[in-house]
Short mmCIF file of C-alpha atoms in Angstrom, two decimals:
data_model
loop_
_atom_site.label_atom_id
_atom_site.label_comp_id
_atom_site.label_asym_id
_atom_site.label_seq_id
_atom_site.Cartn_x
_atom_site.Cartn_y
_atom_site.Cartn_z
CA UNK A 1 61.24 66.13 1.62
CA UNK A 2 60.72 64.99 4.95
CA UNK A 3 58.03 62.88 4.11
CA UNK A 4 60.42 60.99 1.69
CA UNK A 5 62.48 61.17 4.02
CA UNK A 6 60.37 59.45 7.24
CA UNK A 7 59.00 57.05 4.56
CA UNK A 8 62.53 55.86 3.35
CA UNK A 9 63.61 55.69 7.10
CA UNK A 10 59.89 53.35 7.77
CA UNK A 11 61.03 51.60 4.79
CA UNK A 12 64.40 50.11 5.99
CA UNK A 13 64.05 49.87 9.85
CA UNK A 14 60.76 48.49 10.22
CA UNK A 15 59.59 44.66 8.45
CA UNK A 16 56.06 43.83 7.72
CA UNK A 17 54.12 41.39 10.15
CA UNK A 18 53.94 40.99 13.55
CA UNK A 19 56.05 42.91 15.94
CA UNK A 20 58.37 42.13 18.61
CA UNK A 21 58.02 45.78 20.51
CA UNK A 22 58.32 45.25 24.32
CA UNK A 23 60.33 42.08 23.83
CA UNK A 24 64.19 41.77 24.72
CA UNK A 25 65.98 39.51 22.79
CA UNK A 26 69.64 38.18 23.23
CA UNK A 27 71.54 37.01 20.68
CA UNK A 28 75.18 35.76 20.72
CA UNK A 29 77.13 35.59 17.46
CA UNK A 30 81.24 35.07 16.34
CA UNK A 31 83.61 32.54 17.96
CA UNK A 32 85.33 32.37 20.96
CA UNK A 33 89.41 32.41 21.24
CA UNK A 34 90.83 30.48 23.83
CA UNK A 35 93.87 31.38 24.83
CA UNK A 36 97.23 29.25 24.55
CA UNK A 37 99.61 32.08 25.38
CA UNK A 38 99.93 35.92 25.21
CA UNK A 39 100.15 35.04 21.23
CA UNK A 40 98.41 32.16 20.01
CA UNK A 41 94.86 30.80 20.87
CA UNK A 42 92.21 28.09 19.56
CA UNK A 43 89.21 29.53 17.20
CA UNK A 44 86.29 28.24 16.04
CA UNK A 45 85.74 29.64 12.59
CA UNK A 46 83.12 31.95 12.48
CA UNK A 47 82.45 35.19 10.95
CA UNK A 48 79.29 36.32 13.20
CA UNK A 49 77.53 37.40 10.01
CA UNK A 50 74.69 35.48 10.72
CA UNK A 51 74.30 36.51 14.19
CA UNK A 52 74.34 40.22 13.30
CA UNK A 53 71.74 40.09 10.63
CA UNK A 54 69.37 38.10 13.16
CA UNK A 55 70.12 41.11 15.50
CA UNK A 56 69.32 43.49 13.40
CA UNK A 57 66.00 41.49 11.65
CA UNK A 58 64.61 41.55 15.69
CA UNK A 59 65.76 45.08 15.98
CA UNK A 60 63.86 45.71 13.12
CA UNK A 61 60.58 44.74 14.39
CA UNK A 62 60.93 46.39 17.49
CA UNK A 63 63.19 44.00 19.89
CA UNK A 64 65.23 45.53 22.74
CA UNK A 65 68.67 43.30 21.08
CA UNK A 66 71.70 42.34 23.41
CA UNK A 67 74.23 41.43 21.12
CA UNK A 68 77.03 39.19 22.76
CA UNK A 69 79.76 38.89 20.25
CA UNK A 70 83.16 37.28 20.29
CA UNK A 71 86.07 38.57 18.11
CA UNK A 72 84.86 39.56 14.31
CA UNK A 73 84.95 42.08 12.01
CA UNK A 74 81.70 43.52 11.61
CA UNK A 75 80.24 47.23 12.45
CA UNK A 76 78.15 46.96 15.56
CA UNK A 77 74.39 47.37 13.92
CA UNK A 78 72.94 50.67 14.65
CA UNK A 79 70.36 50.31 18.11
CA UNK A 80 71.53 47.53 19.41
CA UNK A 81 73.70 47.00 22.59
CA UNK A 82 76.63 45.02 21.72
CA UNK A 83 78.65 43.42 24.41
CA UNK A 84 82.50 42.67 23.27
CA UNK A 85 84.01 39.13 24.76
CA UNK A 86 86.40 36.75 23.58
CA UNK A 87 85.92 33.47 25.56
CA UNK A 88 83.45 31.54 26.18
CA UNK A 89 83.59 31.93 29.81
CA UNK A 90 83.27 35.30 29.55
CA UNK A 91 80.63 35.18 26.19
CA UNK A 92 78.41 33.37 29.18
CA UNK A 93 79.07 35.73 32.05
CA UNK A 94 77.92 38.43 29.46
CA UNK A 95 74.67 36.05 28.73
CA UNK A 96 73.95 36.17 32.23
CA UNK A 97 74.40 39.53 32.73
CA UNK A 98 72.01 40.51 30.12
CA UNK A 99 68.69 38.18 31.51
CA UNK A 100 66.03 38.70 31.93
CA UNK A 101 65.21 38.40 28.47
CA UNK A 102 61.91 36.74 26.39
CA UNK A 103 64.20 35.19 23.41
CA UNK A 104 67.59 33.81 23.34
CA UNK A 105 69.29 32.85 19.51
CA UNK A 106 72.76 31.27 19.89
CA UNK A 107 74.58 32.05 17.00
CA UNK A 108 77.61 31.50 17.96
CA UNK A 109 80.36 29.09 17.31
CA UNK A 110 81.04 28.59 21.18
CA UNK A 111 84.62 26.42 21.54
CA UNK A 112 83.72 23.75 22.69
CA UNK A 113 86.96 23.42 25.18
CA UNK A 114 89.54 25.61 26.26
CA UNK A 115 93.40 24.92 27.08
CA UNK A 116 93.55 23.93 30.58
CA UNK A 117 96.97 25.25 31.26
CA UNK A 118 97.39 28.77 29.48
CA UNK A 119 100.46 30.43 29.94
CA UNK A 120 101.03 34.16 30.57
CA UNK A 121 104.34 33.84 28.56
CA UNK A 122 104.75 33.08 24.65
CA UNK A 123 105.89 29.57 24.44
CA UNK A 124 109.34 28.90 23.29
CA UNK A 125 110.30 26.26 19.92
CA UNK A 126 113.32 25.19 21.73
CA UNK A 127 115.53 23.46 18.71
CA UNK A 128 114.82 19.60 19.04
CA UNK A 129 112.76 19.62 21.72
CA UNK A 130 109.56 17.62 21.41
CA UNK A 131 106.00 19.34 20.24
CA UNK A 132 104.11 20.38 22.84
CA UNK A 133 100.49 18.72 23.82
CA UNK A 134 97.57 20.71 24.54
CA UNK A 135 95.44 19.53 27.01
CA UNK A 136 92.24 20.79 26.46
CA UNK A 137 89.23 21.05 29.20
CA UNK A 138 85.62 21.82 28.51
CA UNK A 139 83.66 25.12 28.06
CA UNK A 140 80.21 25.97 29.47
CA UNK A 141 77.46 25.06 27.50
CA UNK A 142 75.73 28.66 27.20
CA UNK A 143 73.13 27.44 25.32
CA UNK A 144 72.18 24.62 27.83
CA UNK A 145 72.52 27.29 30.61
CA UNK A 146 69.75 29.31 28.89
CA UNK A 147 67.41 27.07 28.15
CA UNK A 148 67.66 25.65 31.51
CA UNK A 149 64.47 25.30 33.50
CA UNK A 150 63.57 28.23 35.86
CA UNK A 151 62.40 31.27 36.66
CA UNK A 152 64.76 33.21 34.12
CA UNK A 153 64.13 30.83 31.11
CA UNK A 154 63.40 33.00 27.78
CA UNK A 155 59.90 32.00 26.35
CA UNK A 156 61.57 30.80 23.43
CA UNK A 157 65.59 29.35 23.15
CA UNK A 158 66.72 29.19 19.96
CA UNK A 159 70.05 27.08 19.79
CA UNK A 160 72.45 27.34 16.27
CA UNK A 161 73.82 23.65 15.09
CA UNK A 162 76.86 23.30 12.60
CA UNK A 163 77.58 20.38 11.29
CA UNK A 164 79.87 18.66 8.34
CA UNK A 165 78.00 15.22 8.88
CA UNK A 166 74.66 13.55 9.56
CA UNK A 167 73.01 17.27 10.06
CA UNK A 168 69.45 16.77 10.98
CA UNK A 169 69.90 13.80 13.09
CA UNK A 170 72.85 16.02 15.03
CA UNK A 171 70.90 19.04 15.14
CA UNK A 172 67.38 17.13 16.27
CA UNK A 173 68.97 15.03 18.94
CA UNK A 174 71.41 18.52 20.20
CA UNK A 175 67.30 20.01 20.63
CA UNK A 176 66.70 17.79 23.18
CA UNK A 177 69.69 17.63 24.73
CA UNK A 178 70.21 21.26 25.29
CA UNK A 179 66.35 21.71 26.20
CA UNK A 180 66.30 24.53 23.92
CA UNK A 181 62.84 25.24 21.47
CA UNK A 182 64.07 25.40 18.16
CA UNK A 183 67.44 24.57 16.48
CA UNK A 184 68.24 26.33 13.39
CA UNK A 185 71.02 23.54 11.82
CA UNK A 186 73.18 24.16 8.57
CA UNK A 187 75.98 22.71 6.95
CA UNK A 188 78.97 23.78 7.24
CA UNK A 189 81.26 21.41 5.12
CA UNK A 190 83.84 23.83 3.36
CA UNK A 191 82.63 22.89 -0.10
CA UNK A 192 79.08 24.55 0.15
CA UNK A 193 81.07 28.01 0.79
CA UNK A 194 78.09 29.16 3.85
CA UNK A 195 80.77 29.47 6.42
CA UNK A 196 81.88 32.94 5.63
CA UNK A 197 80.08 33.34 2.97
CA UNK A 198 76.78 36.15 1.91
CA UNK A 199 73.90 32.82 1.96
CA UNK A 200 72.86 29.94 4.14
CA UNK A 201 70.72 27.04 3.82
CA UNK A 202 69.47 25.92 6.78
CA UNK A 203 66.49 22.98 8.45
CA UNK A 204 64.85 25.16 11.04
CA UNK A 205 63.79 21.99 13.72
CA UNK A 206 61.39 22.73 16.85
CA UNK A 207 58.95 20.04 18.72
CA UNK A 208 56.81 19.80 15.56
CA UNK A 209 59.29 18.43 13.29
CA UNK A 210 61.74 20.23 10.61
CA UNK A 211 61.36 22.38 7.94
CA UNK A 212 64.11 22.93 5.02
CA UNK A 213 64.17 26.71 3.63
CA UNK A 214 65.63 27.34 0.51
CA UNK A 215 69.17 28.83 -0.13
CA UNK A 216 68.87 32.65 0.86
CA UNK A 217 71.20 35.50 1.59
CA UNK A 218 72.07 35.50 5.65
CA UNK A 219 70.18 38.35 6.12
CA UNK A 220 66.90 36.49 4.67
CA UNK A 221 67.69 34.11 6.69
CA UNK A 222 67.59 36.32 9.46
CA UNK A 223 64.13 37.94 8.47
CA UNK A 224 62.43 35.16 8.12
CA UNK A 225 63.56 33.96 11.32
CA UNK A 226 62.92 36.96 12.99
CA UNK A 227 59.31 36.83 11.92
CA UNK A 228 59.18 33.26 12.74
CA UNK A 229 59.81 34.75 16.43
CA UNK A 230 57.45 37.65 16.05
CA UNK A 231 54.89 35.10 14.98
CA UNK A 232 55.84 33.04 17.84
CA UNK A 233 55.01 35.74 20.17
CA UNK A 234 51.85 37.16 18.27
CA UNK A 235 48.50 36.18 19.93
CA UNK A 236 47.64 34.27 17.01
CA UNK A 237 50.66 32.43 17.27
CA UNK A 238 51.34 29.94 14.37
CA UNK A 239 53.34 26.81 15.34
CA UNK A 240 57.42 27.20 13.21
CA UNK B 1 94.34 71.40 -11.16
CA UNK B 2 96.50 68.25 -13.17
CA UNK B 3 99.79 69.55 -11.72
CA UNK B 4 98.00 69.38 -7.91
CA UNK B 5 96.73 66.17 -9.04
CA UNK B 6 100.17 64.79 -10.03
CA UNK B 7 102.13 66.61 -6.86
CA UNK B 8 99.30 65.31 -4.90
CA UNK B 9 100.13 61.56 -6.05
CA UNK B 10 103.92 62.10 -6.17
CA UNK B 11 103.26 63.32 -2.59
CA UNK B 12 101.47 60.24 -1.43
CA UNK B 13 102.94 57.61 -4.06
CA UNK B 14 106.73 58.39 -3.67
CA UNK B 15 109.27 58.40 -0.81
CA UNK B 16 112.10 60.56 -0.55
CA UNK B 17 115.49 59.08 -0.41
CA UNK B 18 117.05 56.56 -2.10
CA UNK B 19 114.71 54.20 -4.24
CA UNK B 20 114.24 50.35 -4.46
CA UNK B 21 113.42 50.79 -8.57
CA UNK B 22 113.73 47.16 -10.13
CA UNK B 23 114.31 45.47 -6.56
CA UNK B 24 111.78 42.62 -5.98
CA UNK B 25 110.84 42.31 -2.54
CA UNK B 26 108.77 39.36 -0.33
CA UNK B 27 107.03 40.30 2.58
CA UNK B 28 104.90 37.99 4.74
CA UNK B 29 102.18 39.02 6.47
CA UNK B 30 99.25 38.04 8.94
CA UNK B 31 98.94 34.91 11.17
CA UNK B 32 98.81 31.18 9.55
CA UNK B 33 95.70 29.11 10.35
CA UNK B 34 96.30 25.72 11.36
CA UNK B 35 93.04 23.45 10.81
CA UNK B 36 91.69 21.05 13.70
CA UNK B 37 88.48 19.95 11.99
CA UNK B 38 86.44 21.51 9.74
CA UNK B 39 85.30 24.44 12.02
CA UNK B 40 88.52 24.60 14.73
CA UNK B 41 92.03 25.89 14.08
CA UNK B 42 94.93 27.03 16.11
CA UNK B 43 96.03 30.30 15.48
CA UNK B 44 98.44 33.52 16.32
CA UNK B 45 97.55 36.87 17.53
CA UNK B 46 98.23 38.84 13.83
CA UNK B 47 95.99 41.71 12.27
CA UNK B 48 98.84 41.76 9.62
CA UNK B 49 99.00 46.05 9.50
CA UNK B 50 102.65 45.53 9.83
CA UNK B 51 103.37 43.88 7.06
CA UNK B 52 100.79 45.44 4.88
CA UNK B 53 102.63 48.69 6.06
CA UNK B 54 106.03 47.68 4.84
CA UNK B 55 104.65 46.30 1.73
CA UNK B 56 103.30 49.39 1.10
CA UNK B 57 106.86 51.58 2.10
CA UNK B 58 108.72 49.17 -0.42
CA UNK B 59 105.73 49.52 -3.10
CA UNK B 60 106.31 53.40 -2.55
CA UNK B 61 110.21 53.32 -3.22
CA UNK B 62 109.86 51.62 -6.28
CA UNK B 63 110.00 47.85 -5.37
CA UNK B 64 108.33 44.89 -7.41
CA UNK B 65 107.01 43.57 -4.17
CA UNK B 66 105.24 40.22 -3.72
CA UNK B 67 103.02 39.96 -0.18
CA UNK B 68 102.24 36.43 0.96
CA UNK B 69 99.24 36.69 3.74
CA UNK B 70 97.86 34.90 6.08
CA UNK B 71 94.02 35.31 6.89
CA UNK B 72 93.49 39.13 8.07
CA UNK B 73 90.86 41.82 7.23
CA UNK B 74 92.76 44.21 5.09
CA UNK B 75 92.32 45.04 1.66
CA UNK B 76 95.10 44.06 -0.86
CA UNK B 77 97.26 47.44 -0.88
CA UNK B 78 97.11 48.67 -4.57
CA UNK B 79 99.95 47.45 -6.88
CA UNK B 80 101.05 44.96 -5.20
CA UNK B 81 100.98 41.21 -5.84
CA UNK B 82 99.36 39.71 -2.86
CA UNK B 83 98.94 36.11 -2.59
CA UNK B 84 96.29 34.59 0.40
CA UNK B 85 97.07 31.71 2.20
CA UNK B 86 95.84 29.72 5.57
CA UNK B 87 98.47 27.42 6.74
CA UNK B 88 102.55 27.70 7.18
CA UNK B 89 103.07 25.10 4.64
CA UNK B 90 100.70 26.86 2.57
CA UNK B 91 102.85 30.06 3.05
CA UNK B 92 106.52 28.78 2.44
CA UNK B 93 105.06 27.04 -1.00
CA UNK B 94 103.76 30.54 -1.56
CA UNK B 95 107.34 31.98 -0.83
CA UNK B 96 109.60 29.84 -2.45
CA UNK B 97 106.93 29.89 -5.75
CA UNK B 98 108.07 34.21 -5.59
CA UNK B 99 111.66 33.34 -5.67
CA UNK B 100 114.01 35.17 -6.84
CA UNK B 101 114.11 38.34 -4.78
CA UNK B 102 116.07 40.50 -3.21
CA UNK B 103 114.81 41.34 -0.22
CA UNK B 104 112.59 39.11 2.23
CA UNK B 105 111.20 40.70 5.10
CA UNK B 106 109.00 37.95 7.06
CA UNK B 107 106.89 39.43 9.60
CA UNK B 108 104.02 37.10 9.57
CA UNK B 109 103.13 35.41 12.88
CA UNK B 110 103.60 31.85 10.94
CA UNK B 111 102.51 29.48 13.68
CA UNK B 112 105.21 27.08 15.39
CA UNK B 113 103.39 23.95 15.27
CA UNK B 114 100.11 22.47 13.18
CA UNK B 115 97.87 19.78 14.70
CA UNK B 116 99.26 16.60 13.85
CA UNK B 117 96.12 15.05 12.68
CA UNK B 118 93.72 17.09 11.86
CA UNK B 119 90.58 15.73 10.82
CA UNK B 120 88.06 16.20 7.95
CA UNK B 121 84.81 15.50 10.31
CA UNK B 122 83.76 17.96 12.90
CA UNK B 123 85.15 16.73 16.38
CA UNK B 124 82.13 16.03 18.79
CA UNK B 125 81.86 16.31 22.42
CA UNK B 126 80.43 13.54 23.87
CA UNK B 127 78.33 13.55 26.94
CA UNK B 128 80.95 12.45 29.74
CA UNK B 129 84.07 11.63 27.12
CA UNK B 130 87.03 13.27 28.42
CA UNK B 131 88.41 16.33 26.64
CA UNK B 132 90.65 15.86 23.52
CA UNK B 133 94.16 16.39 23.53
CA UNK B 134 95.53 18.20 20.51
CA UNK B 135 99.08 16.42 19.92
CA UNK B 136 100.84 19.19 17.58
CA UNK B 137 103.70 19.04 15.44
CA UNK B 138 106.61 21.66 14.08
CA UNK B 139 105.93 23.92 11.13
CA UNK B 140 108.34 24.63 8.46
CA UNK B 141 110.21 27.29 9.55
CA UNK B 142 110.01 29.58 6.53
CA UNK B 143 112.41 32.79 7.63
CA UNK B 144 115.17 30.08 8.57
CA UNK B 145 114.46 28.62 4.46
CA UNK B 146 114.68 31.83 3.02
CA UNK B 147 117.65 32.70 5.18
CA UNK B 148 119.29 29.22 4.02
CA UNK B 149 122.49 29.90 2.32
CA UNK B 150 122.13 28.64 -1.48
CA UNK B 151 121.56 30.45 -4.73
CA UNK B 152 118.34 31.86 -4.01
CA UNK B 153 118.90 33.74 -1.07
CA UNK B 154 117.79 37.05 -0.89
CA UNK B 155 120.46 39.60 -0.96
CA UNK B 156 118.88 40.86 2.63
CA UNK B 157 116.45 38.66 4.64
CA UNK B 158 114.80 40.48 7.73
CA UNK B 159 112.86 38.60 10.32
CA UNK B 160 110.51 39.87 12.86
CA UNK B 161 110.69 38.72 16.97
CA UNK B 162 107.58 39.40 18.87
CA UNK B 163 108.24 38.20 21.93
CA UNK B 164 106.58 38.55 25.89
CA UNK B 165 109.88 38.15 27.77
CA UNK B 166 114.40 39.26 27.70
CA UNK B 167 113.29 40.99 23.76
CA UNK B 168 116.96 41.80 22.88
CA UNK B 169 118.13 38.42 23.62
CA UNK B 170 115.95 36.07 22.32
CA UNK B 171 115.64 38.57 19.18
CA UNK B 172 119.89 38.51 18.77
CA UNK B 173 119.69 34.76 19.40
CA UNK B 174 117.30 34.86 16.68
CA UNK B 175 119.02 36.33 14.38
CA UNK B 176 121.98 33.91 14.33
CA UNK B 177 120.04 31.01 15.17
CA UNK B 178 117.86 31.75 11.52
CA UNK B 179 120.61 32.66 9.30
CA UNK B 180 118.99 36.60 8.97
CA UNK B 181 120.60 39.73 8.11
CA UNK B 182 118.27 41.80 10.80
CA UNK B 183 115.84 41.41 13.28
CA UNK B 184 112.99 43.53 13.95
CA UNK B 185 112.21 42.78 17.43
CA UNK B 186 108.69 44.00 19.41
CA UNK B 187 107.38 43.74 22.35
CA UNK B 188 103.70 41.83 22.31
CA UNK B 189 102.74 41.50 25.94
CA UNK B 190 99.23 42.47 25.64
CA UNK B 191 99.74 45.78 27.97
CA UNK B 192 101.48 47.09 25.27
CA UNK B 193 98.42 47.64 22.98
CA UNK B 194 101.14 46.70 20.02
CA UNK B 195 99.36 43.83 18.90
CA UNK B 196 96.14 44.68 16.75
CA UNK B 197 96.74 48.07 17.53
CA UNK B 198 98.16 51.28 15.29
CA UNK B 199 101.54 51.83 17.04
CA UNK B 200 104.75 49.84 17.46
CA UNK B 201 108.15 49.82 19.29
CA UNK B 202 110.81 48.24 17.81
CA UNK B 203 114.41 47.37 18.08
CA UNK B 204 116.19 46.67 14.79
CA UNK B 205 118.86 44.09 15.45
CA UNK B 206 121.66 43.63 12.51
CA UNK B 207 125.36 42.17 12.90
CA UNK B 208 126.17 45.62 13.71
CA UNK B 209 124.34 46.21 17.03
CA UNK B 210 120.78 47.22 17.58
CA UNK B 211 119.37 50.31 17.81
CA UNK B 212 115.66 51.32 19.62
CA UNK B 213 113.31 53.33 17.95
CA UNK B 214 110.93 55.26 19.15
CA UNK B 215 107.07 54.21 19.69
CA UNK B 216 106.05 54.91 16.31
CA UNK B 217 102.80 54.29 14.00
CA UNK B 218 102.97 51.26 12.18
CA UNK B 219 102.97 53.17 9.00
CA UNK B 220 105.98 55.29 10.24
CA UNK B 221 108.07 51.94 11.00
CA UNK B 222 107.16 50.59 7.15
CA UNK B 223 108.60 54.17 5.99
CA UNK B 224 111.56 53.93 8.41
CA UNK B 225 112.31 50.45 7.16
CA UNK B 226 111.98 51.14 3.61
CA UNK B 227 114.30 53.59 4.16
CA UNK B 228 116.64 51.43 5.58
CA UNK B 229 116.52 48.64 2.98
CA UNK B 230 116.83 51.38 0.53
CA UNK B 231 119.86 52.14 2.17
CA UNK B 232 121.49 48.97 2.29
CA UNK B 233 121.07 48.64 -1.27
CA UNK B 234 122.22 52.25 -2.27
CA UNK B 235 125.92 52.31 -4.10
CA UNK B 236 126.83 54.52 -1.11
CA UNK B 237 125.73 52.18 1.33
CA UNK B 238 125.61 52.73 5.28
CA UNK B 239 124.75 50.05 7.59
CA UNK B 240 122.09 49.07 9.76
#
């Protein structure tokens, strides 16, 4: 029927709890590839699964969602504007074309540094010639540019922190740094299988201190993040 | 009915023309991955459909073939042995472990050069450090191995050229330079749409000549090819 029908429909696209209606969020997920030639490049490994479910979790409870993704191989989420980039250069020119917005998340695995010197043709393995050097240079920090004081600041920057070593003291100190709200910091040594993998664990940090969450599927993960936000912005607002 | 059934699966499964029945083929496929840290690599432009094609072709004329790939998003094409790897030394072990065979046909986009030291511990960026520089060092070169003169050489190796600039000569200098029966030579500067995309041009370089064909799908090649090596190993053979 269409009842059943409606009702199944309610059932999916909308989450309990507060909502996030009237709010634009932007949300960046996937690497970058920095080019070294026409055919090769340096890539951070991501597989922007984490940044897509958090799109779609905000979607869900009624966020406007710019999605700036770099190269993966996901469907675009139905409802959400997706912008297509590969650097970070241009990841952040898309950022800034999408502000004003009320809540940034920054999935992705920005490179840190690009080549300086790309070339425009393949480079050649002449036979016993020396390997060549890459010098590299660094990226913009997108994050840092969004949660940058001023007039276009989000109400709430939420930076992403992946680390193989010391995680919460990386990820609390990176808070600060960046200026952003919240940090959501997992690990990312190969051995616990979350990069590229269905689950993350993750120690959501913001001004108040940190909180651990238990192992959960990404896209729990991204719900209870994305209520975290909704709560955020509720007028009963609960600290994270 | 069955018989549709069965002419419907003949239709699909077989190829006319000469067949490749108890022939064991290699094919290579995909990019290599070469680690920087834990979360960085260097990489080549691959999505691998290529390869997967001509697997496929060979698979359809009755070949035992074994498909060593690289990271890409395709699913294993049925029947056929595929074995994943990341790195180019991860791929030649993977290629000399499916030896004997009797035809090789490497078009994997195996990366020229790894990072020399690659390390185990995320790289940081320090505030005000200068950028790294990413000393690299040669690969194995895996179609010049299985080209090697020696017992084990495959009764037909085929390399693949994908090259920016002068095709036909670096892809003849190729050739000789690696020791390889042919060359399939294409043309990856990015205005071609070749990489990633559905179509390629190719010129198939043997000791006899070359010859171009026309812009084709990517399946059509892997038929045309198949076809080819079919050929070659036919009593009545006719060359390249």
């Amino acid at each position: 029927t269409l009842a059943d029908a409606i009702f199944r429909h309610l059932d999916h696209g909308a989450a309990a709890g507060p909502s996030l209606a009237g709010r634009h969020a932007l949300v960046t997920a996937g690497p970058t590839h920095e080019p070294i030639d026409p055919v090769r490049y340096l890539a951070n490994r991501s597989s922007g699964r984490q940044g897509y479910a958090i799109a779609a979790a905000l979607a869900a409870r009624g966020a406007r969602v710019t999605l700036v993704s770099g190269p993966v191989d996901l469907p675009p989420p139905p409802g959400i504007d997706v912008r297509r980039v590969e650097t970070a250069t241009q990841m952040l020119a898309a950022c800034r074309a999408a502000l004003p917005c009320d809540i940034a998340v920054c999935t992705a695995a920005v490179a840190d540094w690009h080549v300086a010197n790309p070339t425009d043709r393949k480079m050649k393995k002449a036979p016993g010639a020396t390997a060549p050097v890459l010098t590299l240079a660094p990226n913009p920090d997108i994050l840092a540019h969004l949660a940058a004081a001023g007039p276009a600041r989000p109400a709430l920057v939420v930076g992403f922190a992946a680390e193989t070593h010391d995680l919460e003291r990386y990820a609390a100190a990176k808070r600060v740094a960046k200026g952003c709200d919240w940090i959501v910091a997992n690990d990312v040594r190969p051995e616990t299988g979350i990069m590229g993998g269905a689950e993350n664990e993750i120690v959501l940090i913001s001004a108040d201190g940190s909180e651990r969450w238990p192992r959960l599927t990404k896209e729990a993960v991204a719900q209870r993040l994305a209520q975290r936000i909704a709560e955020y912005f509720s007028p009963d607002r609960s600290p994270a």
